[in-house]
Coordinates of C-alpha atoms in Angstrom, one line a residue:
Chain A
X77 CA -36.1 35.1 -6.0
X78 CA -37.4 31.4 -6.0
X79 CA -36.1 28.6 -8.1
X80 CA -36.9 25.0 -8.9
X81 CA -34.0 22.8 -10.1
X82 CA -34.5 19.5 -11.0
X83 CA -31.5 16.8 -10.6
X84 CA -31.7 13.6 -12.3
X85 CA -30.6 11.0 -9.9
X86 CA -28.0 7.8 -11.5
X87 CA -27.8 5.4 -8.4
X88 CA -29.8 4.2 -5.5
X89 CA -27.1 6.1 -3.2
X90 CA -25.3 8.9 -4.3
X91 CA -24.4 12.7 -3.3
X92 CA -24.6 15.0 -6.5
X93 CA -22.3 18.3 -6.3
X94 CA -25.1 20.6 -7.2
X95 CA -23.5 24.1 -6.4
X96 CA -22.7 24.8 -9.5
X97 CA -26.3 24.5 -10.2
X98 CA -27.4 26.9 -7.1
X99 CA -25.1 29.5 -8.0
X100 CA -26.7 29.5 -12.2
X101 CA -30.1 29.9 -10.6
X102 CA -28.9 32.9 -8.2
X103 CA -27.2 34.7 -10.8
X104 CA -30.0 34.5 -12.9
X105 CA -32.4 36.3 -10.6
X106 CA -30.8 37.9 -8.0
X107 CA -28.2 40.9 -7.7
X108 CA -28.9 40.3 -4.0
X109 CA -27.3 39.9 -0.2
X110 CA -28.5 37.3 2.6
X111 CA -28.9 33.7 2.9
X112 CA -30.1 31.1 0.2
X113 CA -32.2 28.6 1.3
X114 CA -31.8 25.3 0.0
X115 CA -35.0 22.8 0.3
X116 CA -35.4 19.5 -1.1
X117 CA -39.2 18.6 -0.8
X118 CA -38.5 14.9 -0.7
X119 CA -38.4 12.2 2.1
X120 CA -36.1 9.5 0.5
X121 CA -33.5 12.4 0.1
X122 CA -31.8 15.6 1.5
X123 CA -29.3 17.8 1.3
X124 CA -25.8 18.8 2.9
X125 CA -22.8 20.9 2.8
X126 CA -19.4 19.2 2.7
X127 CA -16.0 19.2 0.7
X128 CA -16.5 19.1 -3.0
X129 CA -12.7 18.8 -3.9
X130 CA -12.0 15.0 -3.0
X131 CA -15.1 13.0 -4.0
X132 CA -14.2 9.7 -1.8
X133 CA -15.3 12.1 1.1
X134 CA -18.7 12.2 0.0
X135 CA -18.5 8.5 -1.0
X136 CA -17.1 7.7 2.8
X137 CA -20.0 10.2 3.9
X138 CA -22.6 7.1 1.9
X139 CA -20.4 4.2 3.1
X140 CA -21.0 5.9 6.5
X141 CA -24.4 6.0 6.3
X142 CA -25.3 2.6 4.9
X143 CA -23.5 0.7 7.5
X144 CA -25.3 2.8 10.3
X145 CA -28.7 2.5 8.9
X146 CA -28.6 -0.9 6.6
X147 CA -31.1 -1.2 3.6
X148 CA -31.9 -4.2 5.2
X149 CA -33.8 -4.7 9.0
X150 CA -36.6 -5.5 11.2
X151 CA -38.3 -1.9 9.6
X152 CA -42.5 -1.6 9.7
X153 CA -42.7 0.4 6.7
X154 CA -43.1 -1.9 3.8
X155 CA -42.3 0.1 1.2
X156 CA -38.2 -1.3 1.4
X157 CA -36.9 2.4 1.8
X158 CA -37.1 2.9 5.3
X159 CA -33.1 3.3 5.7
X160 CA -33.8 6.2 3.1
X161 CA -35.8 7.9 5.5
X162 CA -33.8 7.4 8.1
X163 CA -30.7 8.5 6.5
X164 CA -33.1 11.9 5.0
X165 CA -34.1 12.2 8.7
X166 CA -29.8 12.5 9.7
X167 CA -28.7 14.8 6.7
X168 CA -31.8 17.3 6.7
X169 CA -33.9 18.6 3.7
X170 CA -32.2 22.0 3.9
X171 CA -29.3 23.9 3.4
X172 CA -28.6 27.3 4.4
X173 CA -25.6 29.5 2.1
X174 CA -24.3 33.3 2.3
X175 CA -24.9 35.3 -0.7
X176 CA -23.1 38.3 -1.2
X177 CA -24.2 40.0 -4.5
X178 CA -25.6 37.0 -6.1
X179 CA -22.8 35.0 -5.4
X180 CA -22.6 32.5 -3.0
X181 CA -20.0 32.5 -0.4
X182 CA -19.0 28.9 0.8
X183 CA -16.2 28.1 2.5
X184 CA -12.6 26.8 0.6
X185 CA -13.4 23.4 0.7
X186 CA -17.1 23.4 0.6
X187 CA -20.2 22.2 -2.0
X188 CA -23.6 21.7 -1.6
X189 CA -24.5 17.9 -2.1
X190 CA -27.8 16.9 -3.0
X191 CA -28.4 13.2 -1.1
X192 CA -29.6 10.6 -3.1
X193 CA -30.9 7.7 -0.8
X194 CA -33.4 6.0 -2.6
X195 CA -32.7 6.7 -6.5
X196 CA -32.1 7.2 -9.3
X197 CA -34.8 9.5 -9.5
X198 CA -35.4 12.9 -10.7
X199 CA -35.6 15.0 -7.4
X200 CA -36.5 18.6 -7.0
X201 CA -34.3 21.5 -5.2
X202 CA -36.2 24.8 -4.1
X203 CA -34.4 27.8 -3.9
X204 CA -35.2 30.9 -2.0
X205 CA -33.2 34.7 -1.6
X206 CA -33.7 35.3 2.6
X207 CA -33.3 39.1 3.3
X208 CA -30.9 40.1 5.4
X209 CA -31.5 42.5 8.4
Chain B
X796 CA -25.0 42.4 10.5
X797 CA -22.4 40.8 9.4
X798 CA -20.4 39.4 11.7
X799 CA -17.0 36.3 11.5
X800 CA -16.0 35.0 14.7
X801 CA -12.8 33.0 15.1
X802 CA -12.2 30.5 17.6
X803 CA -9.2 28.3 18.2
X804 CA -10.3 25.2 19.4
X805 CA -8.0 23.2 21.6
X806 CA -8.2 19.7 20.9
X807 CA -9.5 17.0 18.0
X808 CA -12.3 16.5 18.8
X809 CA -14.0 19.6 21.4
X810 CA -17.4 21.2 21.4
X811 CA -16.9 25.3 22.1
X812 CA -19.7 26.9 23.3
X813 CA -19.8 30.3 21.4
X814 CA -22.9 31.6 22.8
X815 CA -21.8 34.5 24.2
X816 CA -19.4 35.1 21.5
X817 CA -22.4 35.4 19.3
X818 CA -24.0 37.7 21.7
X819 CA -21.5 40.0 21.8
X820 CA -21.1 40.4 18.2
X821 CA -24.9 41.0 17.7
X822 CA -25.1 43.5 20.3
X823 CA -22.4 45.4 18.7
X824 CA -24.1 45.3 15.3
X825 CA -27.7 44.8 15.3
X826 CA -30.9 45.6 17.8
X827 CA -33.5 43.8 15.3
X828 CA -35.2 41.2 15.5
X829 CA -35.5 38.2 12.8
X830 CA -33.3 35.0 13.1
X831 CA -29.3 34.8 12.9
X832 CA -28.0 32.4 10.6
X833 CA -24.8 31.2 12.0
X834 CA -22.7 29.4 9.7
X835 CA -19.2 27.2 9.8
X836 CA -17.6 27.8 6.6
X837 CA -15.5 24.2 6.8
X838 CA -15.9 20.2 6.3
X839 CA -14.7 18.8 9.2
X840 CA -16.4 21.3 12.0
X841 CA -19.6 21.8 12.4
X842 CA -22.3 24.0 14.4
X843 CA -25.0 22.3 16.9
X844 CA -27.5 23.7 19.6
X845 CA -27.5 21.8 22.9
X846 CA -27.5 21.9 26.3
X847 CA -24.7 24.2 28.0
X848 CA -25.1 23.8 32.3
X849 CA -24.0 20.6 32.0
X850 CA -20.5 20.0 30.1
X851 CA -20.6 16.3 30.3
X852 CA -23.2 16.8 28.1
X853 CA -21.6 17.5 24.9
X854 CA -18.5 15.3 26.2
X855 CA -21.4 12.8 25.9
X856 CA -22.5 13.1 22.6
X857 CA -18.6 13.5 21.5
X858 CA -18.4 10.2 22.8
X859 CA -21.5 9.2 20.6
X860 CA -20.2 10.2 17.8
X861 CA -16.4 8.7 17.8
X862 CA -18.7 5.4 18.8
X863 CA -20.6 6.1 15.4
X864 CA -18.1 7.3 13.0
X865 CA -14.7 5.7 14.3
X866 CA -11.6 7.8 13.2
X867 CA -9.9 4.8 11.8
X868 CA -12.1 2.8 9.4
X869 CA -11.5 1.2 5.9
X870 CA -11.9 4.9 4.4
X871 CA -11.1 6.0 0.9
X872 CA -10.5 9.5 1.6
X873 CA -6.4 9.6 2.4
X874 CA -6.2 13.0 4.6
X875 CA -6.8 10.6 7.9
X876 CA -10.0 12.7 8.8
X877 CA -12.5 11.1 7.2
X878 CA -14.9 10.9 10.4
X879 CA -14.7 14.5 10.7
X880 CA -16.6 15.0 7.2
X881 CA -19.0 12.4 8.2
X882 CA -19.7 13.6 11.8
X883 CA -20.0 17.0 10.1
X884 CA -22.8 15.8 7.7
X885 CA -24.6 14.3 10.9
X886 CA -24.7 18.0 12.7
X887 CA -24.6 20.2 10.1
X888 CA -22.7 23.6 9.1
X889 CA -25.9 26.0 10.0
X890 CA -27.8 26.7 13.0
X891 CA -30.9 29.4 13.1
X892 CA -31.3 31.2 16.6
X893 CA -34.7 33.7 17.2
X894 CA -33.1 37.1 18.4
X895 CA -35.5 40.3 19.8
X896 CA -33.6 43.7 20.0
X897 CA -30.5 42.3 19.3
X898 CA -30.5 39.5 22.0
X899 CA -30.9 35.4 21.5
X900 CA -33.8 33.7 22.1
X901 CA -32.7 30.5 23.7
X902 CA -34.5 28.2 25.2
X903 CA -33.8 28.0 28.9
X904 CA -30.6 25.0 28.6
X905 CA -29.7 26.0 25.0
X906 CA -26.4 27.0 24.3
X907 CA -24.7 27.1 20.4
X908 CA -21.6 25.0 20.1
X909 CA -18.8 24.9 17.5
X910 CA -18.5 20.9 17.0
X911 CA -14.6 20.5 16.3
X912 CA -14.1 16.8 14.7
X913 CA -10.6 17.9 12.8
X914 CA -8.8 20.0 15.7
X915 CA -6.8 21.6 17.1
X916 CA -7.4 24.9 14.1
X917 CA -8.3 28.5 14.0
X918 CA -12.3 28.0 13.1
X919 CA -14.7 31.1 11.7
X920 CA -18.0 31.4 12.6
X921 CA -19.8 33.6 10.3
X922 CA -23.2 35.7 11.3
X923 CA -26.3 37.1 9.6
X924 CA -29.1 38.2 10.3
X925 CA -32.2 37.3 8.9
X926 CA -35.4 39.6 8.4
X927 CA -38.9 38.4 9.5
X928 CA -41.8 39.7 8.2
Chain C
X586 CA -45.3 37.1 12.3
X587 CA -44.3 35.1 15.8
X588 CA -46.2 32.1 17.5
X589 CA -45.6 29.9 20.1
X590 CA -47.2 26.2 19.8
X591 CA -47.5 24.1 22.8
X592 CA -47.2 20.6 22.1
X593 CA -48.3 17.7 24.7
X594 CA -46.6 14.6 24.1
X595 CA -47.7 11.2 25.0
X596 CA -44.3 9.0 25.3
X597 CA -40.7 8.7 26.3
X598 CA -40.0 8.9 22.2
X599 CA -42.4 10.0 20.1
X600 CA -42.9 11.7 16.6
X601 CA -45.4 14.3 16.7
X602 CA -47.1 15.7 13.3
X603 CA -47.6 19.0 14.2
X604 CA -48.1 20.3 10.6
X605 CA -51.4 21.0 10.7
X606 CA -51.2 23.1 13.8
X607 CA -47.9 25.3 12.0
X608 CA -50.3 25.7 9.2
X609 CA -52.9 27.1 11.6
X610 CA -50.2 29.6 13.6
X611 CA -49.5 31.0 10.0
X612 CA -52.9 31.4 8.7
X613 CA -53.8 33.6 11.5
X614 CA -50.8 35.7 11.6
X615 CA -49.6 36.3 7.9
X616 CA -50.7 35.9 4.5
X617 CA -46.9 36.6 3.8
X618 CA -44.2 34.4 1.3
X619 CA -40.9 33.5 2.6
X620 CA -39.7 31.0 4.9
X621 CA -41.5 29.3 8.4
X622 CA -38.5 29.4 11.0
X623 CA -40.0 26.3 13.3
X624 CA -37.4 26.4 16.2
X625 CA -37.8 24.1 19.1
X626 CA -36.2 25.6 22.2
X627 CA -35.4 21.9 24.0
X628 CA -32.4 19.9 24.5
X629 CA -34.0 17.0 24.9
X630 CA -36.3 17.3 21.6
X631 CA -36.0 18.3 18.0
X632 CA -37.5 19.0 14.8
X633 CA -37.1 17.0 11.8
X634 CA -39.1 17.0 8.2
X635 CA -40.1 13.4 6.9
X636 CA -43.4 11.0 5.5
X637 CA -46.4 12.0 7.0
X638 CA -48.2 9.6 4.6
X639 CA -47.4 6.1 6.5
X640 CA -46.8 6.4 10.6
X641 CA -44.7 3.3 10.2
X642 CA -41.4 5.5 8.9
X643 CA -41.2 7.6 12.0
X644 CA -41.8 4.7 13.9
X645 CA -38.7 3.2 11.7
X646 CA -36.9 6.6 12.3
X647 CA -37.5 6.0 16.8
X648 CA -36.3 2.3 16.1
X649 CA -33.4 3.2 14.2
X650 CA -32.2 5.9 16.5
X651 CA -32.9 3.9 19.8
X652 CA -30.7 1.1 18.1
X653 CA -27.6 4.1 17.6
X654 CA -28.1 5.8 20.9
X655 CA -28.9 3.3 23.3
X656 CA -30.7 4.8 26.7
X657 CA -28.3 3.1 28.9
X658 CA -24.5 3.4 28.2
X659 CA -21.6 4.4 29.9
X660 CA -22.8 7.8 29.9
X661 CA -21.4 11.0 31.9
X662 CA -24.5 13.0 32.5
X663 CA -26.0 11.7 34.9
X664 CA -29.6 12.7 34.4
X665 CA -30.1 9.4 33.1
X666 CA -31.2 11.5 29.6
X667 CA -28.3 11.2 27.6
X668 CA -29.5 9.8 25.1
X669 CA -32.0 12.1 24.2
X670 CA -29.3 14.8 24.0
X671 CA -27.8 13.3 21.5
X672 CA -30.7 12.4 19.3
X673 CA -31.4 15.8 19.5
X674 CA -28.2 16.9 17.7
X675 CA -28.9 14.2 15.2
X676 CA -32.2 15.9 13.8
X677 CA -30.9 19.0 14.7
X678 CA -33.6 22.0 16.4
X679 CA -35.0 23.8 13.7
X680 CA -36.5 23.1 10.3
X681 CA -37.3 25.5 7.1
X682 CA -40.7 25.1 5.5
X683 CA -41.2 27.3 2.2
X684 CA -44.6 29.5 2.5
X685 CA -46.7 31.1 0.1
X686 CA -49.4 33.4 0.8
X687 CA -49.6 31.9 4.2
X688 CA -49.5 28.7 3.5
X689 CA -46.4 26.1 3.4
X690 CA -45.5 24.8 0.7
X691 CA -44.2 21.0 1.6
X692 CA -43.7 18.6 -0.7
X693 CA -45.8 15.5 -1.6
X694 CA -45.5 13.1 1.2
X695 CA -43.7 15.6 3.8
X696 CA -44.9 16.5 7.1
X697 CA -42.8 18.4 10.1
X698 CA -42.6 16.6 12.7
X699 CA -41.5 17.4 16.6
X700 CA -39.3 14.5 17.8
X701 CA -39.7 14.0 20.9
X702 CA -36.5 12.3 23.3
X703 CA -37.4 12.6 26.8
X704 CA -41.0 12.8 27.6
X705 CA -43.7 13.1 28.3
X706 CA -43.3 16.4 28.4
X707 CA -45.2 19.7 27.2
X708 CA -43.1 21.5 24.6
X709 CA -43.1 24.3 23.0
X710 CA -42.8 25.0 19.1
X711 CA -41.4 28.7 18.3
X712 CA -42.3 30.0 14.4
X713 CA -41.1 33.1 12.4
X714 CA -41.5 34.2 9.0
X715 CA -37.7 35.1 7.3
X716 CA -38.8 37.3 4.4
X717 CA -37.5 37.1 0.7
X718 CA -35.6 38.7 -1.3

């Protein structure tokens, strides 16, 4: 099983719920057991589990994250995204889910958040089945 | 192998090293080799690697973190635990340890912690193991 | 398909592309698909996936977490490398690289980089393949 989603981005910051997305993929071409691997191949953005139920958490989570690494500073890197980086560098670009039966198994309160840091853009998401032992 | 641990954590904010939890629960289960996937199935505890001889080690990086992400902060989420979703995001929910005939493969001041931000609760761990090729 | 890198590096901090020598491990051992496990067995260093394209945004990335987790603080442990333990729960210890036919599968401007805390030091990079489903 491997997957490419794309996610079209609407803000410079954001975190877009994209589980729903991960679990259409999965039942599409898997019946299978073990551990999805969730990889976004990008440097300006990553990917992270946390609660999907009350959105201000995710919008604290990017509150959070700008006042620890401003879009503004003393950075080298001309390009005027090097916060994105940063903040790519403190989420990760992967995410690792249960699947039992094609299904994946999160906990009560959890989604899987794509990390929007230097948007909008259209980003990529690469899904692959890992086998269990 | 599939494996859920429970831990009951003792304070807000604590760092529980379940190494040899984990152990135990491979060696009852599995003598392969591959990767477990260890996962926290929550949004306000999450799952690092770190040292474990030293305990004001992770007392440390506790410390880091409530410097970081205060607990009280102009947040929008209402629940009061705001900075355990964010401190969450910073550590993550997975952690991926090598294992040979059913033991870890640490490296030599590695230990696996459960990162409590939202405490004291009744935590799971859950366990897989991944296949190499 | 195992392999143990030994990496030499140069500074106290210090982001080390070690891409091209992952690709190298892999090529020699496996012309499998599935998933590079890159594990770093330290708890002083970590692993973290960024730009390779322009040094200036890992230099950024040092800045930024020097500026977070200052070297000297009111720290407990008393190896005077505090700080370096908790960087390396920031970027966390592993990192999960897509690979086809023995070769990873990164996207456009990503490299893997070791992050090194506390050096210089020799360290050592651990890889595994996870195989698909």
């Amino acid at each position: 099983m491997q997957a490419k989603l794309r996610v079209a981005t609407q803000r410079q910051t954001e975190m877009v719920d994209i589980t729903r997305q991960i679990q259409e993929a999965l039942a599409g071409r898997t019946s299978g057991t073990g551990v999805c691997h969730v990889y976004v191949p990008h440097t300006t953005a990553g990917v992270t589990i946390n609660e999907a139920a009350d959105p201000d958490v995710v919008i604290d989570l990017l509150t959070a994250l700008d006042r620890l690494v401003p879009r503004t500073a003393a950075y080298r890197h001309a390009e005027g995204n090097a916060d994105a980086h940063i903040k790519t560098a403190l989420v990760g670009t992967s995410a690792h889910v249960p699947v039992d039966n094609g299904r994946l198994v999160l906990g009560t309160w959890q989604g899987i958040f794509l990390c929007e840091f230097d948007g909008p853009r259209v980003r990529e998401v690469w899904l692959r089945m890992l086998a269990e032992h």
